[in-house]
mmCIF file of C-alpha atoms in Angstrom:
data_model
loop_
_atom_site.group_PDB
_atom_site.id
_atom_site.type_symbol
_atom_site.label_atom_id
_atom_site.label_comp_id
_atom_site.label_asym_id
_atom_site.label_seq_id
_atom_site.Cartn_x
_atom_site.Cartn_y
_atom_site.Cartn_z
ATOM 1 C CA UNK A 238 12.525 -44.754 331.767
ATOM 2 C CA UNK A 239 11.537 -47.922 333.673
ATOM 3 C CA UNK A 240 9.980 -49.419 330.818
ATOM 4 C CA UNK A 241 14.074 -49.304 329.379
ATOM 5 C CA UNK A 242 15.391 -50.216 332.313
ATOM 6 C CA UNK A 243 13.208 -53.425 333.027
ATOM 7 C CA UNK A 244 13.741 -56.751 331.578
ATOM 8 C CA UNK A 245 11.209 -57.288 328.596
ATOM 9 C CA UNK A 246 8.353 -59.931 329.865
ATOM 10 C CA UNK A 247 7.408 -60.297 326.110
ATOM 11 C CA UNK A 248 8.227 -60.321 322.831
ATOM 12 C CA UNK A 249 6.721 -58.975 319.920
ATOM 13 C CA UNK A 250 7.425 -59.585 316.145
ATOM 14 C CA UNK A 251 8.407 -56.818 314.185
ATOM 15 C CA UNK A 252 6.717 -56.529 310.473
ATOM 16 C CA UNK A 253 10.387 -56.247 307.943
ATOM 17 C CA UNK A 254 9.389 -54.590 305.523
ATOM 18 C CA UNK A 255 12.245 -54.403 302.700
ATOM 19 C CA UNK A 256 13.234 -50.944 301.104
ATOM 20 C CA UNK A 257 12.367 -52.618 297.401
ATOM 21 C CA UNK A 258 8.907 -52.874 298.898
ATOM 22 C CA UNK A 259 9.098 -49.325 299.290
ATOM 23 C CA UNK A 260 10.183 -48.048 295.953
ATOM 24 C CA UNK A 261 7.528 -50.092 294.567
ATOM 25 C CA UNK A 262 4.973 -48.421 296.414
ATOM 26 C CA UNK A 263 6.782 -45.067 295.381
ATOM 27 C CA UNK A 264 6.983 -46.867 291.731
ATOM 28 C CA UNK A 265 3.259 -47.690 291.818
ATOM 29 C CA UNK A 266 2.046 -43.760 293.059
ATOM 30 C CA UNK A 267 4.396 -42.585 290.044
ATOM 31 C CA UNK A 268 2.644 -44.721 287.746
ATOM 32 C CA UNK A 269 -1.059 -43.390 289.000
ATOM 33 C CA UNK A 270 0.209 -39.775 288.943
ATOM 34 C CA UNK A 271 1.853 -40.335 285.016
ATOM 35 C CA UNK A 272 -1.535 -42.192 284.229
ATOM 36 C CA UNK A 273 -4.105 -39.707 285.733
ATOM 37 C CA UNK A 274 -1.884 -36.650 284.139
ATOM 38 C CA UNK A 275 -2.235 -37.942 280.796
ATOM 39 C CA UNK A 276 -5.861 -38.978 280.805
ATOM 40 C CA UNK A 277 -6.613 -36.247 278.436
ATOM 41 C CA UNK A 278 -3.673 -37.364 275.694
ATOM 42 C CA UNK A 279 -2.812 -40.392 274.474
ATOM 43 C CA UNK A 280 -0.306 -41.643 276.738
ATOM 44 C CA UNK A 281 3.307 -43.404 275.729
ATOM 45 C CA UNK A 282 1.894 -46.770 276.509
ATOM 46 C CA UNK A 283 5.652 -48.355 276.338
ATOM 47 C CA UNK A 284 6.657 -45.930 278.950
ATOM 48 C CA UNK A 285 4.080 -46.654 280.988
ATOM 49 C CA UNK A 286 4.385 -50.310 281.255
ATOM 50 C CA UNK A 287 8.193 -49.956 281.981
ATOM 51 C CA UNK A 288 6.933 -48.046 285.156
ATOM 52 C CA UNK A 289 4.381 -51.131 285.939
ATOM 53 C CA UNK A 290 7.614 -53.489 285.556
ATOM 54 C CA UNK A 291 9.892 -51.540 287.466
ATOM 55 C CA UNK A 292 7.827 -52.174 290.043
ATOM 56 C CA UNK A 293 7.492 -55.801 289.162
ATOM 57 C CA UNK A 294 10.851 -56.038 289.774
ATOM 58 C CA UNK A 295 11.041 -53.982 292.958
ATOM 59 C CA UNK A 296 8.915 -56.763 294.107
ATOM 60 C CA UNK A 297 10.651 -59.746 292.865
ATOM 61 C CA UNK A 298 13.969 -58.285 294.491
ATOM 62 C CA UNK A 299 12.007 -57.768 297.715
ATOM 63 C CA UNK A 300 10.987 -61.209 298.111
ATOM 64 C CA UNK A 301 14.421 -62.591 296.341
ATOM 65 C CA UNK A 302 16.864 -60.180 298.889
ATOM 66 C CA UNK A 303 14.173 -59.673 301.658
ATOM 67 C CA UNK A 304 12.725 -62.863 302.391
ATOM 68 C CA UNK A 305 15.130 -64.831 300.978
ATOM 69 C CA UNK A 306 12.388 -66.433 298.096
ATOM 70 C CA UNK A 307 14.835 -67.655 295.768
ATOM 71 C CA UNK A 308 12.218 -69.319 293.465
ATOM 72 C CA UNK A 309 11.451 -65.682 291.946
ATOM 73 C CA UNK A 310 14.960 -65.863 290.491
ATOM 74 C CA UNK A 311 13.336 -67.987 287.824
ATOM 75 C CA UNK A 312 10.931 -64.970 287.049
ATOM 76 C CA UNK A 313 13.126 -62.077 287.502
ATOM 77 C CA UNK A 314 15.771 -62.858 284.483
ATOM 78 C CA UNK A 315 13.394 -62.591 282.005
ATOM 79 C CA UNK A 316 11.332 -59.102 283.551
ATOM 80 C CA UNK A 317 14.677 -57.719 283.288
ATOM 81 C CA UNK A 318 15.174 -58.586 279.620
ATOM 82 C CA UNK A 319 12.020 -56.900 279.155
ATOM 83 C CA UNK A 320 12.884 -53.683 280.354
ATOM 84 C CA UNK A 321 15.864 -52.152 277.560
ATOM 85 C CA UNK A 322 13.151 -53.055 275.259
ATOM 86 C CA UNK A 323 9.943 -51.064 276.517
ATOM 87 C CA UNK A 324 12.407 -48.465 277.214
ATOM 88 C CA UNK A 325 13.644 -48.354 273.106
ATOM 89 C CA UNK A 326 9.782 -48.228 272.450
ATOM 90 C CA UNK A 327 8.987 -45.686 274.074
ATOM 91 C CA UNK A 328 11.411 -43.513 272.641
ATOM 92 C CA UNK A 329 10.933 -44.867 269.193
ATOM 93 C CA UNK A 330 7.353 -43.536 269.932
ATOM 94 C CA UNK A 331 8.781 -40.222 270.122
ATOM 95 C CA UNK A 332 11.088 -40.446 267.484
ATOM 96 C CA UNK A 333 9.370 -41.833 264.432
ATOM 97 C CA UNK A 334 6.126 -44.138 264.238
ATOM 98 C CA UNK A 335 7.327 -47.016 262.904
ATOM 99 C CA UNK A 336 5.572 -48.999 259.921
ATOM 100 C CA UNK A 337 5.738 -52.281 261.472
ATOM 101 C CA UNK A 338 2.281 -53.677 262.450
ATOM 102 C CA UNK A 339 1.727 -53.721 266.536
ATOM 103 C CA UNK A 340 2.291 -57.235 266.477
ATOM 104 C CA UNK A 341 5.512 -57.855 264.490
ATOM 105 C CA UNK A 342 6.895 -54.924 266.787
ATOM 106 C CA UNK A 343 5.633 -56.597 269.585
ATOM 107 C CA UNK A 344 7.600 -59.906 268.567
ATOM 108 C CA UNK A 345 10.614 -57.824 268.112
ATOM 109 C CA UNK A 346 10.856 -56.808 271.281
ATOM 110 C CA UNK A 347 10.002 -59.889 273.073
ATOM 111 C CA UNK A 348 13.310 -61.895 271.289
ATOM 112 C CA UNK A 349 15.900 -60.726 274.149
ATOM 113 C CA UNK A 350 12.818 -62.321 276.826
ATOM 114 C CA UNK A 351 12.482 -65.226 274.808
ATOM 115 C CA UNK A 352 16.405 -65.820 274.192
ATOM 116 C CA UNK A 353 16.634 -65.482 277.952
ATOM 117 C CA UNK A 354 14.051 -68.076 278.705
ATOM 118 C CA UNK A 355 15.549 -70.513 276.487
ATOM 119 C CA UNK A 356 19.400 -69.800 278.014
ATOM 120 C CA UNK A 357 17.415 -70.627 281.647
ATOM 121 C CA UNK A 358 16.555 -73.982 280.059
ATOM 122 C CA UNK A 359 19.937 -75.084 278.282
ATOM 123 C CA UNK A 360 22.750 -72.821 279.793
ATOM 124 C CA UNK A 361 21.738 -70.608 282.982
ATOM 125 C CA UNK A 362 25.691 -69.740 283.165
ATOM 126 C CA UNK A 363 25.464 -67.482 280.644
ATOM 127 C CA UNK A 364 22.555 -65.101 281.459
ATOM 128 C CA UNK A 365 24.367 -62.564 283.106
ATOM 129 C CA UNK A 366 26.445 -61.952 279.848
ATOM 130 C CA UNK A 367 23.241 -62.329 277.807
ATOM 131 C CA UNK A 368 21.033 -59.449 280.307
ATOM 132 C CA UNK A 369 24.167 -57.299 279.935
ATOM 133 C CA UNK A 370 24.235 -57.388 275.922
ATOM 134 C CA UNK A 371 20.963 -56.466 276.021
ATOM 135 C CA UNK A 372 21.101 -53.972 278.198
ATOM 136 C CA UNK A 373 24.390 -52.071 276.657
ATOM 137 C CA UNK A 374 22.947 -52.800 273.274
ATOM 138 C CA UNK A 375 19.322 -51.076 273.842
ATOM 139 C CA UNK A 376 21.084 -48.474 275.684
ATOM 140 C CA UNK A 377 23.362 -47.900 272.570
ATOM 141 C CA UNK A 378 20.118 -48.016 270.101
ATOM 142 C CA UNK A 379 18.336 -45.414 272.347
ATOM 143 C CA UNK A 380 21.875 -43.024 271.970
ATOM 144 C CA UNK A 381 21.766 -43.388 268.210
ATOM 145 C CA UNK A 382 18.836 -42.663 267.830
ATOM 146 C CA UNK A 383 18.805 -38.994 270.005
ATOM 147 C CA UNK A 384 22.212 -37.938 268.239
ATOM 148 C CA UNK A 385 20.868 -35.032 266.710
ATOM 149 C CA UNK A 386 19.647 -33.546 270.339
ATOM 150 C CA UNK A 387 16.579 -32.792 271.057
ATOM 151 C CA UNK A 388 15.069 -31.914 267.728
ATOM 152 C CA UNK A 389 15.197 -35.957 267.113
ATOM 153 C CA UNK A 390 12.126 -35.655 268.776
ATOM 154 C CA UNK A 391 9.660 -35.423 266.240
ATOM 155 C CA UNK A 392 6.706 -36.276 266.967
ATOM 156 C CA UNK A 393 6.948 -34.349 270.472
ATOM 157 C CA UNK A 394 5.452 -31.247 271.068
ATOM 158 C CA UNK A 395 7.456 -28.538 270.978
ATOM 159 C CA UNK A 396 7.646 -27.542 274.659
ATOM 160 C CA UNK A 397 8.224 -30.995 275.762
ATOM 161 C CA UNK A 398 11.519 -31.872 273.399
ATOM 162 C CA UNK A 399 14.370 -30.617 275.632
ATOM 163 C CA UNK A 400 12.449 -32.565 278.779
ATOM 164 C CA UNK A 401 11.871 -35.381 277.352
ATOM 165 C CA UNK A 402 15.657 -35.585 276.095
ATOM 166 C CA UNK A 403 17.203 -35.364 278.982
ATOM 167 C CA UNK A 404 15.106 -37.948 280.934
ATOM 168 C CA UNK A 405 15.645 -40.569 278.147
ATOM 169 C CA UNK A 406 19.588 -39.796 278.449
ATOM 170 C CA UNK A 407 18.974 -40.655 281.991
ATOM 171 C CA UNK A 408 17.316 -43.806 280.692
ATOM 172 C CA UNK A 409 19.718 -44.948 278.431
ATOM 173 C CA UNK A 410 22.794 -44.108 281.765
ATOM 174 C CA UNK A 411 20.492 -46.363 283.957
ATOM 175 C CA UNK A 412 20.989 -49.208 281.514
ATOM 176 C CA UNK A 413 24.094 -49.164 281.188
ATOM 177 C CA UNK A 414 24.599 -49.120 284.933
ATOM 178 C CA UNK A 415 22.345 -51.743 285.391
ATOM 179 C CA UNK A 416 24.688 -53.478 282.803
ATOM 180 C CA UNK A 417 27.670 -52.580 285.054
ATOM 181 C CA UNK A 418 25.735 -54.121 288.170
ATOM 182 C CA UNK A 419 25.723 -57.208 286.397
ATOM 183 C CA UNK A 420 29.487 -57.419 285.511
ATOM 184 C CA UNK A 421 30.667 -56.268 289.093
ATOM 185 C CA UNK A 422 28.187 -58.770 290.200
ATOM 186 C CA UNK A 423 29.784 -61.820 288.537
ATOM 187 C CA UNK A 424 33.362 -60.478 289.212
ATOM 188 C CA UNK A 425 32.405 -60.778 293.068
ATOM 189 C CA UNK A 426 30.886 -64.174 292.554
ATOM 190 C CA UNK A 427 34.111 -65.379 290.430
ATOM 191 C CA UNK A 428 36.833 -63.530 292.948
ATOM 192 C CA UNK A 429 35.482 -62.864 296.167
ATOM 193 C CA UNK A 430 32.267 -65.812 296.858
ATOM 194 C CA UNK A 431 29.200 -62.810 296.135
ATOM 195 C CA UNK A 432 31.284 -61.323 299.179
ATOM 196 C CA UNK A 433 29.596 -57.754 298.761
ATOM 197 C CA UNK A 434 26.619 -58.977 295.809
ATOM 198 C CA UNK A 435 23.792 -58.528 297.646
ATOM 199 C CA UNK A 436 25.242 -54.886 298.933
ATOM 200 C CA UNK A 437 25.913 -54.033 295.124
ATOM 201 C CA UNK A 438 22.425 -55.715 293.819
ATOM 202 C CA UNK A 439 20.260 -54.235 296.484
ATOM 203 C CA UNK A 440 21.445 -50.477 296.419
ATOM 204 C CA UNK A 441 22.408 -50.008 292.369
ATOM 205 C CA UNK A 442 19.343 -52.379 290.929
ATOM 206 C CA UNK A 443 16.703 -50.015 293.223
ATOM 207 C CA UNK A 444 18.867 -46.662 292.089
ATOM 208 C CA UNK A 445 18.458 -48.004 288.458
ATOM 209 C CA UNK A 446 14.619 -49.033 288.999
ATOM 210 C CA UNK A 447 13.984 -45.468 290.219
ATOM 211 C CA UNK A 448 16.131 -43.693 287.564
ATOM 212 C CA UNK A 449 13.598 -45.486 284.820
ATOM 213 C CA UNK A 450 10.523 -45.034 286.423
ATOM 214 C CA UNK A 451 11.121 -41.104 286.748
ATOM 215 C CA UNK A 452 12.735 -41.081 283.553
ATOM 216 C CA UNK A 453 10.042 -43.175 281.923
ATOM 217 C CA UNK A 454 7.530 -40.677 283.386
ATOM 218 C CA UNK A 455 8.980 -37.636 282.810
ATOM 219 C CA UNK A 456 9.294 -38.321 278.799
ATOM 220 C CA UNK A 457 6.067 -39.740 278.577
ATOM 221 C CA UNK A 458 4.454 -36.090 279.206
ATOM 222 C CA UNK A 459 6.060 -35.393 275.782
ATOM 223 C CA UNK A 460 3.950 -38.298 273.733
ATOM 224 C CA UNK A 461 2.735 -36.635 269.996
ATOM 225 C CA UNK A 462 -1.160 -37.275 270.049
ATOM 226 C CA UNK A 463 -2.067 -39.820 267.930
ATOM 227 C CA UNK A 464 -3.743 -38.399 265.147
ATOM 228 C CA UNK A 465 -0.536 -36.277 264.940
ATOM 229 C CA UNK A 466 1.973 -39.316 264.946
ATOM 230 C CA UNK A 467 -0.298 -41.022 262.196
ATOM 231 C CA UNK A 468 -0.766 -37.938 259.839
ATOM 232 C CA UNK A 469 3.120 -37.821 259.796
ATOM 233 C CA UNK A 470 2.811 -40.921 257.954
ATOM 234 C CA UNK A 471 0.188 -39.220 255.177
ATOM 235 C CA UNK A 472 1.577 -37.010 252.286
ATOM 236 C CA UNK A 473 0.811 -33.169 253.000
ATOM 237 C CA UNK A 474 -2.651 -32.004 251.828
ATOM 238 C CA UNK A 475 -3.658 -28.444 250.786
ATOM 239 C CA UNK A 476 -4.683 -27.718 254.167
ATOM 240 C CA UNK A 477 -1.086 -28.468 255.753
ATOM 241 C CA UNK A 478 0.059 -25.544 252.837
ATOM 242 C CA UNK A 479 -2.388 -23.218 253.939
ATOM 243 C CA UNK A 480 -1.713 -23.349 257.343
ATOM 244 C CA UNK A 481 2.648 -23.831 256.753
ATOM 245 C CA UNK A 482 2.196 -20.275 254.411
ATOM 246 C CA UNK A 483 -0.213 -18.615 257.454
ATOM 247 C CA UNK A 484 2.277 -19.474 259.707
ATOM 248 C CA UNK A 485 5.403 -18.476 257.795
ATOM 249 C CA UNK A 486 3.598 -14.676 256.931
ATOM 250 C CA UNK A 487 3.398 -14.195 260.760
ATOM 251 C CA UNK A 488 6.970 -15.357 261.618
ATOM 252 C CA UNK A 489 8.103 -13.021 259.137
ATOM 253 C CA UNK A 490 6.049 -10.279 260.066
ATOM 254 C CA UNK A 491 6.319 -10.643 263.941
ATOM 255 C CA UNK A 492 9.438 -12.126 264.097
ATOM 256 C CA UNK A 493 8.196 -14.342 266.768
ATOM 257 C CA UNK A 494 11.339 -16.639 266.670
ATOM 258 C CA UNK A 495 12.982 -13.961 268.753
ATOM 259 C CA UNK A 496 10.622 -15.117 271.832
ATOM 260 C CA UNK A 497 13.071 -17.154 273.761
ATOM 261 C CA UNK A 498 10.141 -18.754 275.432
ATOM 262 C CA UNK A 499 8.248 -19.702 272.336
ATOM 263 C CA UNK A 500 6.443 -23.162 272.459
ATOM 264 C CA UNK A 501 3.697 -24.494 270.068
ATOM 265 C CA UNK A 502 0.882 -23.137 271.902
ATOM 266 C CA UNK A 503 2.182 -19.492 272.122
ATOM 267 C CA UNK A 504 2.570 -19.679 268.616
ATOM 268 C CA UNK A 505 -0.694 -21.463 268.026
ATOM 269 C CA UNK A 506 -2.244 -18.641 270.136
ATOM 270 C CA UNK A 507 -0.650 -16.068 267.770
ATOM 271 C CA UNK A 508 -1.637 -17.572 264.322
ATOM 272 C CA UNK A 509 -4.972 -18.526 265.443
ATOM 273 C CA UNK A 510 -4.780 -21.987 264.138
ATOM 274 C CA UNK A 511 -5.154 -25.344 265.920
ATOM 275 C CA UNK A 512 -1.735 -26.563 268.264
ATOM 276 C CA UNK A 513 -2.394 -29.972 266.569
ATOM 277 C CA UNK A 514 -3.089 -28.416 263.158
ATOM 278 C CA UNK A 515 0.420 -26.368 263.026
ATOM 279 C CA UNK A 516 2.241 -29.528 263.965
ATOM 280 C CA UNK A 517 1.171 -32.432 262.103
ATOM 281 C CA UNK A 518 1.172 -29.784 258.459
ATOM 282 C CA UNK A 519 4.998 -28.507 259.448
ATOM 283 C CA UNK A 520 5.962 -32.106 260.127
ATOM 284 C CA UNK A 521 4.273 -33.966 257.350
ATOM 285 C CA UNK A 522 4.755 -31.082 254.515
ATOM 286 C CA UNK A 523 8.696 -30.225 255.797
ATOM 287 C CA UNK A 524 9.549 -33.167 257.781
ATOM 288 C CA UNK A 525 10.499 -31.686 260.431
ATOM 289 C CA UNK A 526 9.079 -30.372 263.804
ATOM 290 C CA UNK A 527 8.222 -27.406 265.114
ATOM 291 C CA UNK A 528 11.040 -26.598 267.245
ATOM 292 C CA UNK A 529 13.614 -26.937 264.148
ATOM 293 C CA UNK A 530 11.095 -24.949 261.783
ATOM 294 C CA UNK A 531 11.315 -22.167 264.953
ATOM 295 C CA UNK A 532 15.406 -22.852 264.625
ATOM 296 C CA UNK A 533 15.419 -22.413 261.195
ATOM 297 C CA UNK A 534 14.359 -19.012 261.462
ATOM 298 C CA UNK A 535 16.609 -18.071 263.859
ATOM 299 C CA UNK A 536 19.540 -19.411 262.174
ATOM 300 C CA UNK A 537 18.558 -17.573 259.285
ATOM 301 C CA UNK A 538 18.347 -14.476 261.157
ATOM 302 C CA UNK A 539 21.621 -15.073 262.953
ATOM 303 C CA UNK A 540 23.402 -15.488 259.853
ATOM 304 C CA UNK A 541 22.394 -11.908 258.674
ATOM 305 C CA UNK A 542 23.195 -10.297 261.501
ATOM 306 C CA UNK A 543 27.078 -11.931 261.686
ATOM 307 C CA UNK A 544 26.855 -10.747 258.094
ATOM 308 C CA UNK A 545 25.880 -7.172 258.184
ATOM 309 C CA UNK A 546 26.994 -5.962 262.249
ATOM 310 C CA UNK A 547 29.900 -6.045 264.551
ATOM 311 C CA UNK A 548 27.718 -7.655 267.124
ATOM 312 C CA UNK A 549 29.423 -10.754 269.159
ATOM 313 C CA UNK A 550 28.065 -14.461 268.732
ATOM 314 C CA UNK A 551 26.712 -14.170 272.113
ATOM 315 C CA UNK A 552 24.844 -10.906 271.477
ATOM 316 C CA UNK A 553 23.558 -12.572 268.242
ATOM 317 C CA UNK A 554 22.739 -15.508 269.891
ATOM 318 C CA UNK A 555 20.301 -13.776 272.622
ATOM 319 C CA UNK A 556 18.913 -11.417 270.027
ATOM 320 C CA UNK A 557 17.566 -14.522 267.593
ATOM 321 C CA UNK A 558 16.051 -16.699 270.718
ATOM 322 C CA UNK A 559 18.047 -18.753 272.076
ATOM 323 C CA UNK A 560 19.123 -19.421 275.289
ATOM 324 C CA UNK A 561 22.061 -21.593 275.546
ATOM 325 C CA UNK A 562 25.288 -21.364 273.697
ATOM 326 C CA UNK A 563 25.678 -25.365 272.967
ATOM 327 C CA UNK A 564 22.013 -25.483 271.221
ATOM 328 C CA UNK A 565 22.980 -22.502 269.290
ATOM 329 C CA UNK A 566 26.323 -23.751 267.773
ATOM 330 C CA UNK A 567 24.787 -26.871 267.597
ATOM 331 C CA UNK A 568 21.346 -25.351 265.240
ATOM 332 C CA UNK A 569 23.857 -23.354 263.278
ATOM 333 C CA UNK A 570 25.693 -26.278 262.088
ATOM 334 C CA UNK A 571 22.591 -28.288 261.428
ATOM 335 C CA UNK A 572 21.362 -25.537 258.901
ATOM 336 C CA UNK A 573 24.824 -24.439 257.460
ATOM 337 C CA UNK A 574 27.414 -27.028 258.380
ATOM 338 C CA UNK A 575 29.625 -24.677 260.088
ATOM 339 C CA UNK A 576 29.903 -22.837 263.827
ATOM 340 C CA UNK A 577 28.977 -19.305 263.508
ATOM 341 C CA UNK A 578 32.598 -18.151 264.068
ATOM 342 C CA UNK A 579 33.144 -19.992 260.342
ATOM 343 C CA UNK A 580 30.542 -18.403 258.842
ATOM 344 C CA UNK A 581 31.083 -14.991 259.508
ATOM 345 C CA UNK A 582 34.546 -15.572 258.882
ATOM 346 C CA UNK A 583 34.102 -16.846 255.565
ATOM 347 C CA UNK A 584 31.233 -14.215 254.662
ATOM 348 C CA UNK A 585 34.293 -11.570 255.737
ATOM 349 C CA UNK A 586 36.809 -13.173 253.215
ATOM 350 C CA UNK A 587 34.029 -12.226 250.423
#
């Protein structure tokens, strides 16, 4: 108490430390985690490196909003161009393997950088307008390329589809925030002097740095090895039907699609046969992955049953696999281009 109540004899300076620092330490122990978790697989390098400049540009805002360093405004335009585009190629990664070689993708996806770096030289007033056309426009690539759900996947393993999904939804929202940030940003500057910018920079531009770090890592547990990603590439061998037939005589046997909870090693358990093995033959031999061979089945079972009982959709649904009511409709009318509720109608009419 008298130490509060007595007049201070000294002063001591206090270490600020800004909260950007701390997200990219937070950033940085994400990355570590994502990297020593996938040691054993190969890991979705793009995914990986947007973590590593996330925290780049935790940094840079640090030092920018922090410290008031306004010479890393130079740098920090052109990390954040850099960002829509690691996060595309990640999920391209995921999607398809593309049959570009590494270095003409790598040129594709440093034009937005590049076109930045040139406006910095001949017209700086337009950046903002550039950063946010890249941003919506990535984020707009990334949404058409998941439009058919989960199973757009492809070259993910089975279990890790519906994960992986979800955080690269996430992605795709956090750049088109970030692209919001931007035009609230330059409405403040134009009607209010940057009145509340550094509020709206310093709280959305961390929340969207976080958002794609997490995001970045959770999808990148879902990376297709890559001898599997390659073979897709490779016409189907004997081998791949061998192993699609094996596989088929035990589905249709054990009716295993009925295991709400089967993933590709369950199944690769059941048949015997290589994880690895079952997906790269189902994917290169039907073009398609595991989890729509698996919904395939179902469907096909769920159609007979509509046919030949009285038993509601939802009762079908449950007894065929699946769990939720949206991926069911939305399986059904991938295999048969109608809902189930059409189907069984029309089967009546006959």
């Amino acid at each position: 108490m008298m130490a509060i109540c007595s007049p201070l004899r000294s002063y001591q300076v206090m270490l600020f430390i800004p909260l950007p620092f701390v997200v990219a330490l937070l950033l940085l122990i994400l990355f570590v985690t994502v990297l020593r978790r996938d040691e054993e697989a190969q890991p979705n390098r793009p995914f990986l490196v947007l973590i590593l400049l996330a925290v780049l540009q935790s940094v840079l805002s640090g030092l920018r909003w922090g410290y008031g360093m306004q010479a890393v405004g130079v740098i920090a335009p052109v990390t954040a161009a850099m960002v829509p585009p690691l996060a595309y190629a990640g999920v391209s990664s995921l999607v398809r393997t593309s049959r570009r070689s590494l270095p003409a993708r790598i040129t594709l996806h440093a034009v937005p950088a590049a076109v930045i770096l040139l406006l910095m030289v001949v017209w700086r007033d337009v950046i903002d307008l550039a950063l946010v056309l890249v941003f919506v426009g990535y984020a707009l690539a990334i949404l058409l390329l998941m439009r058919p759900g989960a199973d757009a996947l492809r070259l993910a393993p089975f279990e890790g589809a519906v994960p992986a999904y979800r955080a690269i939804i996430f992605a795709a929202a956090a750049l088109c925030l970030s692209a919001s940030v931007d035009i609230f940003v330059f409405l403040d500057f134009t009607w209010a002097h940057g009145e509340h910018a550094l509020t709206l920079i310093s709280v959305s531009n961390l929340a969207v740095l976080v958002i794609l770090g997490i995001a970045a890592a959770a999808a990148s547990r879902s990376r297709a090895p890559t001898e599997t990603a390659e073979a897709a590439l490779k016409p189907e061998t004997t081998e791949d039907k061998e192993t699609i037939a094996m596989v088929d005589a035990l589905m249709d046997a054990r009716k295993l699609y009925r295991d709400a909870n089967l993933n590709l090693d369950r199944l690769a358990r059941k048949a015997g046969i290589p994880a690895r093995q079952i997906s790269t033959a189902i994917n290169r031999a039907m073009d398609k992955n595991v989890s729509q061979y698996v919904n395939d089945y179902r469907i096909g079972e769920a159609c007979r049953l509509l046919a030949v009982t009285q038993k509601s959709v939802t009762e079908v649904m449950f007894e065929v696999g699946f769990q939720t009511k949206s991926n069911f409709n939305r399986e059904f009318r991938r295999v048969t281009d109608m809902t189930p509720v059409a189907w069984r109608e029309k089967k009546a009419e006959r």
